[in-house]
Amino acid sequence: MPSLSSISTSLQAVLTQSQVMEIIQHNVANASTPGYRRQSAILTAAVPTTLGGSEFINRAGQRGGSVTIARVERFNLAFFDGRFRTISAEAKNWESQSEILNQLEATLAETSEDGLLPKLDQFWKGWQSLSSDPTNNSLRSVLLDDASSLATAFNRRAEQINLLRNDQNLSVSSQVDEVNSLADQVAKLNAEISHVLSVGEQPNDLMDKRDMALDQLANLTGAVSTEQKNGEMVVSIGGHVLVVGHDAFKLHTQTNTTAPNVGMSDVYWSDGQQMIPTSGSLKGTLEARDKILVGQLTGLNSLASELTSQVNTIHRSGFDMNDVAGKDFFTVTAGSEAGTIAVNTLLDAAGVVTSKNQFEPGNNTVALEMVALKNSKIAASPFNGDVTLNEYYNTQITSLAVSTQRAIDNTYQHGLVAKALSDQRESVAGVNLDEEAANMAKTQKAYQAAARMLTTMDELLDLVINRMGLTGR
């Protein structure tokens, strides 16, 4: 005879399969949601009941208690997360450097006729032409124009490098704000997740949000995260804690007052320690801003300073067309030579010195010394007697090209590894619509069967209650 426990068993099965279907629907709905991790209902047999009374006569043992959901499992592997974040952070580091260096190369334009090396060659060529006809005023004017063009090329490059550094300085401040915002988010999610876990529930969607924030923190700073027993994450950067429990230790920027980074923003922890990112886009930005761009600007300043010194020394050693002792050819401001180099405003065509001897305007000794300077090894530091002015700058540009290519190559290589790890992580934790369709079909069949069983129990009870005992009435 059907019993109420049979109805309860079927009803529990219907309700359970309905919940399973809702989980499948949740997966399908979030199939394209960034950071979503697939969920699955882990089913288990409900607690059985011991038979008693007349039912015990059959000695069939315990009666099954239907089915229930033990937990909703979230598909995620901490190992894949850690590996992916490490490689992705390094890829972001090189990507940031690559973007900045590409901008720098475009600014310098050394592969075009507007490059500094062609301007230098034109300057030397002007002296070569003047040495063959020292009294030609047209050649003198052309030389001054070439010199002015060279000085402008220095000025423009120094200005563009400084502008690029200022842009990266703003980027540093923006990234620090983003890190602080993400740290707050992780701390708040820690509190919510630990509370949900403490009452025996599974905060899967909250964990998805936290993992996304941790991915972004790793991409920015190379942050490392470790899960605690209570479900909270401890996040650190370079060994210094950023988030622990419900607390976030925020970063801030301070203006540097030490050359060559005067005016640039350095990143500090709330306890006063300087923050040094281990990888991520923030590291790449700081590396490019404080090392590569500074190195290029320092090299330009050294070149402009030594060019000015050498040319002025030679130019002051002779006499101009008016038989007046030579003046400085270029003027500069110490410390920012590339940005301030200019042709002496007191110099006109007649004031260009070519003669070593007074009252000999046709003498070309000084002009020939200028021509020879192009191929002269410069003794001063950082030239150290090894290179000429042209060779020094050519070496600097070659070094920049190598650094840029290295950044591009590393971005590509680390990007490939990061994508492979992301694909592996997605294969485990991502939603497979074909698999969900199969699960949906299986759950639908189970639901239909349980519902049919419930209908059958209803019919049997109807038979017992309404139709038994009618004979003889």
Short mmCIF file of C-alpha atoms in Angstrom, two decimals, residues 100-119 152-162 164 292-293 295-301 303 338 393-401 404:
data_model
loop_
_atom_site.label_atom_id
_atom_site.label_comp_id
_atom_site.label_asym_id
_atom_site.label_seq_id
_atom_site.Cartn_x
_atom_site.Cartn_y
_atom_site.Cartn_z
CA ILE A 100 56.16 52.96 -23.83
CA LEU A 101 59.28 52.10 -25.83
CA ASN A 102 57.29 52.00 -29.05
CA GLN A 103 56.04 55.50 -28.27
CA LEU A 104 59.63 56.60 -27.59
CA GLU A 105 60.90 55.16 -30.87
CA ALA A 106 58.11 56.93 -32.76
CA THR A 107 59.03 60.17 -30.98
CA LEU A 108 62.74 59.93 -31.81
CA ALA A 109 62.02 59.01 -35.46
CA GLU A 110 65.59 57.88 -35.98
CA THR A 111 64.73 55.82 -39.05
CA SER A 112 63.56 58.93 -40.93
CA GLU A 113 65.33 61.95 -42.37
CA ASP A 114 64.23 63.86 -39.29
CA GLY A 115 66.45 61.71 -37.08
CA LEU A 116 69.18 63.25 -34.95
CA LEU A 117 71.96 61.38 -36.74
CA PRO A 118 70.99 62.85 -40.15
CA LYS A 119 70.91 66.29 -38.50
CA THR A 152 65.84 72.06 -32.45
CA ALA A 153 66.10 68.30 -32.96
CA PHE A 154 67.77 68.00 -29.54
CA ASN A 155 65.14 70.26 -27.96
CA ARG A 156 62.22 68.37 -29.44
CA ARG A 157 63.52 64.98 -28.32
CA ALA A 158 64.18 66.17 -24.79
CA GLU A 159 60.73 67.74 -24.63
CA GLN A 160 59.01 64.61 -25.95
CA ILE A 161 60.86 62.34 -23.52
CA ASN A 162 59.87 64.58 -20.61
CA LEU A 164 56.30 60.84 -22.10
CA ILE A 292 64.87 53.57 -19.84
CA LEU A 293 63.50 57.08 -20.45
CA GLY A 295 68.79 56.74 -19.70
CA GLN A 296 67.76 58.13 -23.08
CA LEU A 297 67.46 61.67 -21.73
CA THR A 298 70.80 61.39 -19.93
CA GLY A 299 72.42 60.20 -23.14
CA LEU A 300 70.94 63.13 -25.08
CA ASN A 301 72.18 65.56 -22.42
CA LEU A 303 75.76 64.30 -26.32
CA ALA A 338 69.45 68.64 -24.74
CA TYR A 393 74.34 58.38 -30.22
CA ASN A 394 74.17 55.50 -32.68
CA THR A 395 75.05 53.13 -29.83
CA GLN A 396 72.33 54.66 -27.68
CA ILE A 397 69.70 54.27 -30.40
CA THR A 398 70.82 50.70 -31.07
CA SER A 399 70.50 49.92 -27.36
CA LEU A 400 66.99 51.36 -27.38
CA ALA A 401 66.06 49.25 -30.40
CA THR A 404 62.25 47.56 -27.49
#
